[in-house]
């Protein structure tokens, strides 16, 4: 287990465990941020199959992705602790997305038009930026709350999550525009989403 996640002798030093805990929390959130793009897109792409009565294809992709997810969790939880578990979840999400996109393309249900490519690049860029932000922000935020006595670790973790959510939402609006989010509001069908065919 990496030293930054250790809670051994260093935990006896006042404040040292809070710093290590904040570092672990930010690294875990950064690992989850890598999977934000597939987390956002997979439901919409799966709906393309569900709308046509095909429930088997998305389930097959999900089962394969789950097997990959479990395999990477076993491989990574030793050297990377909870960060490895989060990273394995993101890897599984990417596998799921790639499989669903491949199945949809094979069936002629999706086309990679300019709008879809722009959305993918925007979401990927926002996810990478969020991961870098969480990695860079954990020390300043932990230092800012270093004098807190009550619920210090929870406050640091909550601050990281709130900062990440605010920045990610802002990046999505900046890179893709508010009209992009309207495709996910109630009342819009699957065909209104980027790349989906009637």
XYZ file of C-alpha atoms in Angstrom, residues 13-171:
159
model
C 1.153 12.802 14.769
C -1.652 15.352 15.132
C -3.051 16.292 11.750
C -1.018 13.731 9.768
C -3.881 11.308 9.320
C -6.203 14.088 8.111
C -3.678 15.053 5.449
C -3.213 11.460 4.293
C -6.959 10.927 4.317
C -7.538 14.028 2.210
C -4.880 12.868 -0.264
C -6.534 9.457 -0.503
C -9.970 11.018 -0.955
C -8.822 13.327 -3.747
C -6.997 10.486 -5.503
C -10.129 8.347 -5.294
C -12.321 11.123 -6.690
C -9.783 11.686 -9.481
C -9.936 7.975 -10.357
C -13.728 8.161 -10.532
C -13.458 11.326 -12.660
C -11.704 9.291 -15.360
C -14.950 7.383 -15.814
C -17.282 10.389 -15.965
C -17.569 10.315 -19.759
C -18.851 6.718 -19.982
C -21.009 7.215 -16.878
C -22.785 10.087 -18.652
C -23.122 8.494 -22.094
C -23.811 4.818 -21.413
C -27.438 5.281 -20.342
C -28.351 7.252 -23.441
C -26.619 4.797 -25.764
C -28.246 1.813 -24.057
C -31.639 3.477 -24.494
C -31.098 3.241 -28.258
C -31.316 -0.549 -27.922
C -34.094 -0.540 -25.329
C -36.263 1.649 -27.559
C -36.079 -1.076 -30.211
C -36.902 -3.893 -27.811
C -33.309 -5.163 -27.677
C -32.459 -5.662 -24.009
C -29.921 -8.449 -24.571
C -27.187 -6.374 -26.240
C -26.753 -3.738 -23.482
C -26.906 -6.472 -20.824
C -24.215 -8.471 -22.644
C -21.974 -5.401 -22.759
C -22.647 -4.688 -19.078
C -21.792 -8.267 -18.038
C -18.495 -8.200 -19.939
C -17.674 -4.818 -18.401
C -18.561 -6.126 -14.926
C -16.170 -9.056 -15.364
C -13.388 -6.658 -16.415
C -14.253 -4.395 -13.489
C -13.953 -7.245 -10.979
C -10.691 -8.465 -12.511
C -9.109 -5.003 -12.255
C -10.397 -4.573 -8.700
C -8.571 -7.757 -7.710
C -5.416 -6.606 -9.486
C -5.395 -2.999 -8.251
C -6.824 -3.053 -4.729
C -3.518 -4.354 -3.330
C -1.092 -1.762 -4.722
C -3.530 1.188 -4.920
C -6.030 0.488 -2.101
C -9.361 2.287 -2.560
C -7.957 4.271 -5.484
C -7.509 0.989 -7.344
C -11.134 0.084 -6.711
C -12.292 3.437 -8.072
C -9.982 3.146 -11.077
C -11.294 -0.351 -11.810
C -14.842 1.023 -11.788
C -13.851 3.680 -14.323
C -12.107 1.093 -16.511
C -15.212 -1.093 -16.420
C -17.365 1.889 -17.403
C -15.118 2.597 -20.388
C -15.291 -1.035 -21.481
C -19.075 -0.924 -21.213
C -19.287 2.258 -23.290
C -16.909 0.996 -25.982
C -18.821 -2.259 -26.326
C -22.209 -0.549 -26.552
C -20.878 1.925 -29.135
C -19.352 -0.926 -31.154
C -22.573 -2.964 -31.054
C -24.602 0.103 -32.029
C -22.278 0.916 -34.913
C -22.416 -2.689 -36.124
C -26.216 -2.524 -36.117
C -26.250 0.864 -37.852
C -27.910 2.586 -34.897
C -25.357 5.347 -34.400
C -23.336 7.694 -36.571
C -20.377 9.756 -35.433
C -21.489 13.154 -36.661
C -19.831 16.447 -35.782
C -22.129 17.056 -32.801
C -21.393 13.671 -31.240
C -17.634 14.065 -31.731
C -17.756 17.529 -30.176
C -19.707 16.190 -27.196
C -17.281 13.307 -26.647
C -14.251 15.588 -26.793
C -15.892 18.077 -24.443
C -16.838 15.446 -21.873
C -13.395 13.839 -22.060
C -11.691 17.199 -21.620
C -13.895 18.079 -18.651
C -13.172 14.706 -17.022
C -9.399 15.079 -17.425
C -9.530 18.645 -16.112
C -11.559 17.502 -13.097
C -9.079 14.727 -12.287
C -6.168 17.192 -12.442
C -8.045 19.716 -10.326
C -8.782 17.213 -7.564
C -5.177 16.065 -7.559
C -3.903 19.642 -7.254
C -6.531 20.914 -4.809
C -6.321 18.309 -2.059
C -3.285 19.787 -0.289
C -4.499 23.420 -0.261
C -7.971 22.396 0.913
C -6.577 20.066 3.592
C -4.247 22.845 4.733
C -7.077 25.367 4.899
C -9.054 23.145 7.272
C -6.015 21.889 9.206
C -7.027 23.795 12.349
C -10.554 22.379 12.368
C -11.275 19.951 15.188
C -14.796 18.696 14.499
C -15.436 16.521 11.407
C -12.249 17.765 9.740
C -11.923 14.804 7.375
C -15.572 14.990 6.312
C -15.300 18.730 5.717
C -12.222 18.259 3.527
C -13.858 15.455 1.554
C -17.083 17.433 1.164
C -15.136 20.485 0.007
C -13.302 18.425 -2.610
C -16.563 16.926 -3.863
C -18.323 20.305 -3.976
C -15.385 21.948 -5.741
C -15.207 19.130 -8.271
C -18.952 19.231 -8.947
C -18.967 22.989 -9.409
C -15.957 23.011 -11.720
C -17.167 20.027 -13.767
C -20.603 21.592 -14.276
C -18.984 24.857 -15.314
C -16.691 23.100 -17.768
